[in-house]
PDB file of C-alpha atoms in Angstrom:
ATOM      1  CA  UNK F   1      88.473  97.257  92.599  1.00 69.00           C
ATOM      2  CA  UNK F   2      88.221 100.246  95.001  1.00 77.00           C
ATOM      3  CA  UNK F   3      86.637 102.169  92.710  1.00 94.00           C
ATOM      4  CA  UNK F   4      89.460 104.769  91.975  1.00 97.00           C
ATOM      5  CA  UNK F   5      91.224 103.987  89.203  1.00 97.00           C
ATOM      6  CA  UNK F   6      94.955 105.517  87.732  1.00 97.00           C
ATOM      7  CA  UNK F   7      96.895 105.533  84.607  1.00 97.00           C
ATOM      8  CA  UNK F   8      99.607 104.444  83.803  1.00 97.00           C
ATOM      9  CA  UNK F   9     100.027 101.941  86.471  1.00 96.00           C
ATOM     10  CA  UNK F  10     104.198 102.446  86.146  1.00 97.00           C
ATOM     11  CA  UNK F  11     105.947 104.770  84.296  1.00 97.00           C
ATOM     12  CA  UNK F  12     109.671 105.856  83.774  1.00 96.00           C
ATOM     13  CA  UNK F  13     110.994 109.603  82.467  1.00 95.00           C
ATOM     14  CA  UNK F  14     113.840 111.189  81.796  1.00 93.00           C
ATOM     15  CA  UNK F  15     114.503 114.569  83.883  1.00 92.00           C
ATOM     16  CA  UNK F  16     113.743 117.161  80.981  1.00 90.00           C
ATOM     17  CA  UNK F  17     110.191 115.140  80.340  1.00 91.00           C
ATOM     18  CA  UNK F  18     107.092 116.057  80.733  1.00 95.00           C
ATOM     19  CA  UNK F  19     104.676 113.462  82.170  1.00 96.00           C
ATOM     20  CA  UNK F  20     101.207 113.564  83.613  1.00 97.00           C
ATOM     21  CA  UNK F  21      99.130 110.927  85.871  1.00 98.00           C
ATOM     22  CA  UNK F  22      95.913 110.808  85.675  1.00 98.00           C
ATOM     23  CA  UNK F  23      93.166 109.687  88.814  1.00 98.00           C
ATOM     24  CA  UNK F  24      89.482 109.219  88.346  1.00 98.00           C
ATOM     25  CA  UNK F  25      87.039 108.050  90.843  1.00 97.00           C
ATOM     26  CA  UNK F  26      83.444 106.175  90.219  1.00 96.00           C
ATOM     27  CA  UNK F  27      82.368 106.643  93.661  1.00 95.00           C
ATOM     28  CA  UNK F  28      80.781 109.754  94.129  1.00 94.00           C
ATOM     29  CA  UNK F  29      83.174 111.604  96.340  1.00 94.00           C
ATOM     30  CA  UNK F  30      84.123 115.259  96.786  1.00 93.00           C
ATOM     31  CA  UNK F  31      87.630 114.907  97.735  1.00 94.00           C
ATOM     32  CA  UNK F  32      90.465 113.964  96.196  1.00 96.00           C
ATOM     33  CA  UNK F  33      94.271 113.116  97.187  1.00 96.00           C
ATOM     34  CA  UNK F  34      97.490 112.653  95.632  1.00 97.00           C
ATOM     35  CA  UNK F  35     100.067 110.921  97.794  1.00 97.00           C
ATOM     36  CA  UNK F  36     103.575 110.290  97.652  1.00 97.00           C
ATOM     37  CA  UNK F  37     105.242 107.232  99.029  1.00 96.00           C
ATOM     38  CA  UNK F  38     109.122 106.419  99.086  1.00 94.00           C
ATOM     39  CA  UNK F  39     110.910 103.272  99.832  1.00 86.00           C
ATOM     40  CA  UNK F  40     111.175 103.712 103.687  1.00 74.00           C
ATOM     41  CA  UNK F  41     108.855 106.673 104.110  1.00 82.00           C
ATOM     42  CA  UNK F  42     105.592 107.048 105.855  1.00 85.00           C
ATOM     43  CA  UNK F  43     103.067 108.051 102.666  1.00 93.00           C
ATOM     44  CA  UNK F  44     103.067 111.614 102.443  1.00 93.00           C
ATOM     45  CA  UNK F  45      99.782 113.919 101.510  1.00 93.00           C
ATOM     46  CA  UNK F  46     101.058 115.761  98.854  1.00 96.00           C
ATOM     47  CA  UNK F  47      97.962 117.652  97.707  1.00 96.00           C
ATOM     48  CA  UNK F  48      94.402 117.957  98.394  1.00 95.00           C
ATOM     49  CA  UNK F  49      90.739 118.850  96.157  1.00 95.00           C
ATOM     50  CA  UNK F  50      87.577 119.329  97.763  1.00 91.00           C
ATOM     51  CA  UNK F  51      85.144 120.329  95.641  1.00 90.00           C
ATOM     52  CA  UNK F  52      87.479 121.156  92.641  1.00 89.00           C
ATOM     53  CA  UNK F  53      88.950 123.647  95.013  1.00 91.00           C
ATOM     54  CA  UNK F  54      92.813 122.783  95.842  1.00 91.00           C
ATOM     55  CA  UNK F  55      92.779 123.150 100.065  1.00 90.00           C
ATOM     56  CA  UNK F  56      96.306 121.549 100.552  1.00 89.00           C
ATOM     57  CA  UNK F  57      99.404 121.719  99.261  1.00 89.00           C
ATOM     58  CA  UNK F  58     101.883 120.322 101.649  1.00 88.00           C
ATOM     59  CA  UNK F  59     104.835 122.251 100.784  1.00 91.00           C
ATOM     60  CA  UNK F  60     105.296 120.175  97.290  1.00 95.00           C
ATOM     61  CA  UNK F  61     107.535 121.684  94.629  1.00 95.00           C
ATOM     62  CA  UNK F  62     106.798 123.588  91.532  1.00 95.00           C
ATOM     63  CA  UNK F  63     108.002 120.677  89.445  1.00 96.00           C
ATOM     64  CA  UNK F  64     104.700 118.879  90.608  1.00 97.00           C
ATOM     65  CA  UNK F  65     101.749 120.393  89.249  1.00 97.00           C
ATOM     66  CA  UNK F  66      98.341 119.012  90.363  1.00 97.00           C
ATOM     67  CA  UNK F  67      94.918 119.908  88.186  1.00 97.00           C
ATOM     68  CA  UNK F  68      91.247 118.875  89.163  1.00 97.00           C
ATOM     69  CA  UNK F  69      88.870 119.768  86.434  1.00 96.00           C
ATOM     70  CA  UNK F  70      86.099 118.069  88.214  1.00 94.00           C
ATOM     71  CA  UNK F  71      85.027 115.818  91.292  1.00 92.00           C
ATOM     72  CA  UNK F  72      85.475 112.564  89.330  1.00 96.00           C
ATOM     73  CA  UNK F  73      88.626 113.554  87.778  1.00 97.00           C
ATOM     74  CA  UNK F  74      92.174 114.529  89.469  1.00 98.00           C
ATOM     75  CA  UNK F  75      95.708 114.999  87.593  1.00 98.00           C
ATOM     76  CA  UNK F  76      99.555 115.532  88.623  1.00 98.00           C
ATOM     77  CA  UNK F  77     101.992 117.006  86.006  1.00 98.00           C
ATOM     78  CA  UNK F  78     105.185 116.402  86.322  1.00 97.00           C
ATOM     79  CA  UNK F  79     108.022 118.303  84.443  1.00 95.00           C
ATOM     80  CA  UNK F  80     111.914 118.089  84.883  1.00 94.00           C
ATOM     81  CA  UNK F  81     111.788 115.622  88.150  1.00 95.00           C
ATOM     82  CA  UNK F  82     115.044 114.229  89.949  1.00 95.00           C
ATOM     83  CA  UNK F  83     115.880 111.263  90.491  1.00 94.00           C
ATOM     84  CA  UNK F  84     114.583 111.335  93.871  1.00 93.00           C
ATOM     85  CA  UNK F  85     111.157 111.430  92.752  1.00 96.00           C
ATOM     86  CA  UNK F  86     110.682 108.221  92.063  1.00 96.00           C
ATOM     87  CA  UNK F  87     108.398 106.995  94.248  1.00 97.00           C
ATOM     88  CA  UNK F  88     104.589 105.489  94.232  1.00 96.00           C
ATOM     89  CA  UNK F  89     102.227 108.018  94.155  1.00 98.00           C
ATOM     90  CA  UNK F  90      98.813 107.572  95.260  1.00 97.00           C
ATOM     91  CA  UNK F  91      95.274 108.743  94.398  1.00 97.00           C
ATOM     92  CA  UNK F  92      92.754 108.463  96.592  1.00 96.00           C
ATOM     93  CA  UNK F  93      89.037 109.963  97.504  1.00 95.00           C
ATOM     94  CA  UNK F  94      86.791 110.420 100.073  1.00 93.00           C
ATOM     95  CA  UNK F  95      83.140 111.108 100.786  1.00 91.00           C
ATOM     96  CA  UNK F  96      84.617 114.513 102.230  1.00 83.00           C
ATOM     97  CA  UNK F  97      81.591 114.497 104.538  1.00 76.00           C
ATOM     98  CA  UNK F  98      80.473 113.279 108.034  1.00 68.00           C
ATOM     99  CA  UNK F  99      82.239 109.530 108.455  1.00 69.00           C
ATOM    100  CA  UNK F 100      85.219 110.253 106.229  1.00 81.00           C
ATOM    101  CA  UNK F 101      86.819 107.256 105.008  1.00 89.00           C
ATOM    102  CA  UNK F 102      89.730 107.447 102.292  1.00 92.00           C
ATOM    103  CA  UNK F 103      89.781 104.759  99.471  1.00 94.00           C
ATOM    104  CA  UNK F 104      92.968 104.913  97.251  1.00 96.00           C
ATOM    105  CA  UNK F 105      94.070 103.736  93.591  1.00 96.00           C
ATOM    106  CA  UNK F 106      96.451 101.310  92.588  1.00 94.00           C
ATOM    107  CA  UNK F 107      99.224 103.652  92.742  1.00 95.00           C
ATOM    108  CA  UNK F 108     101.670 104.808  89.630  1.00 97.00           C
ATOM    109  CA  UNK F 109     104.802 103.370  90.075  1.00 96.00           C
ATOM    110  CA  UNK F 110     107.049 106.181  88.988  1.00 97.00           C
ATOM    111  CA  UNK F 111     110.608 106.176  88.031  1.00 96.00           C
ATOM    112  CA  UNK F 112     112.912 109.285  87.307  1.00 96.00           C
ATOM    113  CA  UNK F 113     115.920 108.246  85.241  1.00 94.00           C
TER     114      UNK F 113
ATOM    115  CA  UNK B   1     102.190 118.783 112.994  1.00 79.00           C
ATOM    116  CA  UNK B   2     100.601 114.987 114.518  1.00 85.00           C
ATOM    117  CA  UNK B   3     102.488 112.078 115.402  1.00 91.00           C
ATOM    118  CA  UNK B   4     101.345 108.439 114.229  1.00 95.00           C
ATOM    119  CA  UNK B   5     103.436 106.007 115.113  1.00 96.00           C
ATOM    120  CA  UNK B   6     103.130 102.223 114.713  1.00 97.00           C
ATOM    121  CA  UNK B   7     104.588  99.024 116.773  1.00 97.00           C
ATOM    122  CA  UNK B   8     106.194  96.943 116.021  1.00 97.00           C
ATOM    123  CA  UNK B   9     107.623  98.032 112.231  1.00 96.00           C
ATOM    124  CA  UNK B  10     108.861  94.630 111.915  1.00 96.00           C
ATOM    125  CA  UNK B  11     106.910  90.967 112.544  1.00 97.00           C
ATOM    126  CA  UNK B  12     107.704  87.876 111.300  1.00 97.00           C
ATOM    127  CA  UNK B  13     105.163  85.161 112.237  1.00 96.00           C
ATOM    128  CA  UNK B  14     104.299  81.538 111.343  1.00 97.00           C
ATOM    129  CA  UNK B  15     101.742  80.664 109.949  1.00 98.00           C
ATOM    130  CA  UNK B  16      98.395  79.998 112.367  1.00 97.00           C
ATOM    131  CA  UNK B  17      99.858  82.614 115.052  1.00 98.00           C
ATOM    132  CA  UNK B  18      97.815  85.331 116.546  1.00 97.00           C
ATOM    133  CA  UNK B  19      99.211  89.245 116.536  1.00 97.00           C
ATOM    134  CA  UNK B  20      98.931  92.684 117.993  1.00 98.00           C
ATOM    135  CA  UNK B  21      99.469  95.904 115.583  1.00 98.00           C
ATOM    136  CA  UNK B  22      99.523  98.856 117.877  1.00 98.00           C
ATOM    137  CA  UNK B  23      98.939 102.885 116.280  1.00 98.00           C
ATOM    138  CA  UNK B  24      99.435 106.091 118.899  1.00 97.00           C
ATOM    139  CA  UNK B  25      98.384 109.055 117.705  1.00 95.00           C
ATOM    140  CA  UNK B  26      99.865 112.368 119.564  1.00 93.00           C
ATOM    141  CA  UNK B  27      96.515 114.504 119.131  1.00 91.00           C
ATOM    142  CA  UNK B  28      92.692 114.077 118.737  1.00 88.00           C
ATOM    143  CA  UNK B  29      91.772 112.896 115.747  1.00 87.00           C
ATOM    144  CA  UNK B  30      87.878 112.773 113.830  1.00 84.00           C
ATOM    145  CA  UNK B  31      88.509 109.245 112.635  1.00 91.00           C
ATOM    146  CA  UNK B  32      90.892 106.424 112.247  1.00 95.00           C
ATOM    147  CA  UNK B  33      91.674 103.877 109.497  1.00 96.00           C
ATOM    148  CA  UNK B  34      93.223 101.155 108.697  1.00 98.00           C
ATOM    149  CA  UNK B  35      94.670  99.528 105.370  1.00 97.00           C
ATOM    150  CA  UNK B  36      96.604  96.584 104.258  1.00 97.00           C
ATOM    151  CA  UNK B  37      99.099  97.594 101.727  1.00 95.00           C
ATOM    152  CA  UNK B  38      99.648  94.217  99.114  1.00 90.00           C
ATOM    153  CA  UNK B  39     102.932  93.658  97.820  1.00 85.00           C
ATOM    154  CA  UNK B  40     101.394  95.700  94.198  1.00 86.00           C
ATOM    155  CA  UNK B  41     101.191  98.881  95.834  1.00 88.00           C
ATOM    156  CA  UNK B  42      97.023  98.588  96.443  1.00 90.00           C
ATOM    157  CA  UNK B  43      96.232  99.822 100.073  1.00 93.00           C
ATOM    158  CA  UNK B  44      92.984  98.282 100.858  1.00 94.00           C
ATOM    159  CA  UNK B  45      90.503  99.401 103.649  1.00 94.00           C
ATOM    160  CA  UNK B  46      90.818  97.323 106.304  1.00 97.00           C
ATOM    161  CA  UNK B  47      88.572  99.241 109.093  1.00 96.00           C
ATOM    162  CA  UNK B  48      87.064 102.460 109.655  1.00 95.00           C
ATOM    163  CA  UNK B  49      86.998 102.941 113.151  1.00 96.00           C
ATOM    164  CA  UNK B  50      86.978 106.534 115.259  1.00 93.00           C
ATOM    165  CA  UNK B  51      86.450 104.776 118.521  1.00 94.00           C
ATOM    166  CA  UNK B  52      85.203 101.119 119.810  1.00 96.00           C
ATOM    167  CA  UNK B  53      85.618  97.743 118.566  1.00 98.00           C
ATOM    168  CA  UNK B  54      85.089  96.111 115.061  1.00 97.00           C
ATOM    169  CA  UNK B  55      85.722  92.276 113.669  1.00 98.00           C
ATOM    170  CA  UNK B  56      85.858  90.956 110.529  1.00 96.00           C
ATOM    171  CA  UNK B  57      86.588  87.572 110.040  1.00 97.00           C
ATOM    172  CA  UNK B  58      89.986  86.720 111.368  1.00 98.00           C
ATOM    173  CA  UNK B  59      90.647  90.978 111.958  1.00 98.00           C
ATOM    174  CA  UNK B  60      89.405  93.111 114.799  1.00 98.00           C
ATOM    175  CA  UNK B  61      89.919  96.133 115.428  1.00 98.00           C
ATOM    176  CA  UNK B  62      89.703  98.706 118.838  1.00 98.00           C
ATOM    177  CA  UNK B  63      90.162 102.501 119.203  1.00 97.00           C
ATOM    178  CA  UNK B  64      90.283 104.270 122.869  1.00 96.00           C
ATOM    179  CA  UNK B  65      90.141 107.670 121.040  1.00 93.00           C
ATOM    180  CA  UNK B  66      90.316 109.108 124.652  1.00 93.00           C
ATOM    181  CA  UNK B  67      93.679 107.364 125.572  1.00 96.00           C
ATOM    182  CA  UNK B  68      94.444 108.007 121.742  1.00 96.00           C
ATOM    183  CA  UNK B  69      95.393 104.685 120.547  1.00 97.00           C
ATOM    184  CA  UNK B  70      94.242 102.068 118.295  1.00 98.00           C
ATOM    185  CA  UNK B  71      94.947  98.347 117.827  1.00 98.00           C
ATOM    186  CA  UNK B  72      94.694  95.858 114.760  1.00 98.00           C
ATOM    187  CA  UNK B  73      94.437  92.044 115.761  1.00 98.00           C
ATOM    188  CA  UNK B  74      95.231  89.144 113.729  1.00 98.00           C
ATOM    189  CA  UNK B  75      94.081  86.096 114.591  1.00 97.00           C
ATOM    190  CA  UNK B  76      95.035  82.418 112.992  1.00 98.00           C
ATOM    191  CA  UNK B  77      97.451  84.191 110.552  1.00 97.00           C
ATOM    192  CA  UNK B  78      97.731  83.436 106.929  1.00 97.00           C
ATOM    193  CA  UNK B  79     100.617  83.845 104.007  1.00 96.00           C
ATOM    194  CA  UNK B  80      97.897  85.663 102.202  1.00 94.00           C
ATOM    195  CA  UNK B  81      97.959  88.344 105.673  1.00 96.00           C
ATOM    196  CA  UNK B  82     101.614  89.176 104.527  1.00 96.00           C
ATOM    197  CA  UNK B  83     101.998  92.661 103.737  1.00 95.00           C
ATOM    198  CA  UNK B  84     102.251  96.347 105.247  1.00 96.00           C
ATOM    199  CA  UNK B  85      99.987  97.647 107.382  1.00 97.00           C
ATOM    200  CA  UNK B  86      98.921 101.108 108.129  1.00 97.00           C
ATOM    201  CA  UNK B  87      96.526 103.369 110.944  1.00 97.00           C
ATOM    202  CA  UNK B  88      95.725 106.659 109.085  1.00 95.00           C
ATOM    203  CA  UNK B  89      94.249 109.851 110.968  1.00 94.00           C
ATOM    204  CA  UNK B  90      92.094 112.197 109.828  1.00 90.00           C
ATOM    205  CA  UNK B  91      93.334 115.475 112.004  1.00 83.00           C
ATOM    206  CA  UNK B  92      91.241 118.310 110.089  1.00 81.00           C
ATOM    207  CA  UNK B  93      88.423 118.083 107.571  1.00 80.00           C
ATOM    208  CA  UNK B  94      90.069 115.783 104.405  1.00 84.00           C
ATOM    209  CA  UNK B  95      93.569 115.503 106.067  1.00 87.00           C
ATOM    210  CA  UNK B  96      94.867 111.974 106.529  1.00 90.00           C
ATOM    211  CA  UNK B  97      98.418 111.373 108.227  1.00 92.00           C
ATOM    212  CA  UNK B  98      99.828 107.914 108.322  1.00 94.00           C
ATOM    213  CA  UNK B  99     102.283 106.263 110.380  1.00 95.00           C
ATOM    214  CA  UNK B 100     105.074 104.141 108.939  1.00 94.00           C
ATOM    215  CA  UNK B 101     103.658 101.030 108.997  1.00 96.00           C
ATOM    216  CA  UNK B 102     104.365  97.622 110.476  1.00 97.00           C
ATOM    217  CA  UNK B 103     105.821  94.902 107.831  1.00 96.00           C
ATOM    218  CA  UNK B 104     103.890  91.386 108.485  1.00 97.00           C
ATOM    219  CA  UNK B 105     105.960  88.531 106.966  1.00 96.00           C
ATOM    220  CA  UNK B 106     103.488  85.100 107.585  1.00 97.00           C
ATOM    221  CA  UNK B 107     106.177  82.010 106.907  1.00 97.00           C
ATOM    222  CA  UNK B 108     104.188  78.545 106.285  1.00 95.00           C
TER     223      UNK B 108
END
């Protein structure tokens, strides 16, 4: 228990669905992360919150939507994916202070059929 | 953008063996992690180390920020060690970049 927790652990969607993954953390942090990783890929930051505020988005498409309503709390919608999005994405958190260190989920297996 | 690369990506090892996990990093970086990735997807915190030299247990860990390297040993090696490994930098404020990884496979 890392103390970031997602839902649903794995799920599979058809292309015209509409999906979301949720991320909440129990550990007090300010930032939060969604990350990508594919079979064969290094992970890859898809999107960062610091303070609720969204300060990166690393070139991710449209199709992936993220929301923060609050510190704890951290979303990704997902609407008419491809195939090629199936991947493990990752939530993670961080103090976003002095001594930084990163503590991710479980991951959401996801897989676009 | 940074480079993190990892050596080897591949090591198989029998059990009891000692290894070397090796993570360059291209620029300077504010800190450096690293994880254990289990075969469920769970990335778990392995060290936290910027610079200098950490153990726990069987794992140590050293950073030579100025030469801009870190290395991950493994001493008296387990099936349980099995698993991927990753060195994450933190370039700017709340950005971590991670290098591929190097597989561990730990035969009995």
């Amino acid at each position: 228990e890392t103390g970031v927790t997602q839902t649903p652990r794995h799920l599979v969607m058809g292309m015209t669905n509409k999906k979301s993954l949720k991320c909440e953390q129990h550990l007090g942090h300010n930032a939060m992360y969604w990350y990508k990783q594919s079979a064969k890929k290094p992970l890859e930051l898809m999107f960062v919150y610091n303070f609720k505020e969204q300060t990166e988005n690393n070139s991710v498409p449209s199709r992936f939507s993220p929301e923060c309503p609050n510190s704890s709390h951290l979303f990704l919608h997902l609407h008419t994916l491809q195939p090629e999005d199936s991947a493990l994405y990752l939530c993670a958190s961080s103090p976003g202070a002095s001594g930084n260190t990163i503590y991710f989920g479980e991951g959401s297996w996801l897989t676009v059929v | 953008g940074i480079q993190v690369e990892q050596s080897p990506p591949d090591l198989i090892l029998q059990e009891g063996a000692n290894s070397t996990l090796r993570c360059n990093f291209s620029d300077s970086v504010n800190n450096l992690q690293w994880f254990h990735q289990n075969p469920w997807g769970q990335l778990i915190n392995l060290f936290y180390i910027p610079s200098g030299t950490k153990q726990n247990g069987r794992l140590s860990a050293t950073t030579v920020a100025t030469e801009r390297y870190s290395l991950l040993y493994i001493s008296s090696s387990q099936t349980t060690d099995s698993g991927v490994y990753f060195c994450a930098v933190e370039l700017d404020f709340n950005k971590f970049y991670f290098g591929s990884g190097t597989k561990l496979n730990v035969k009995p």
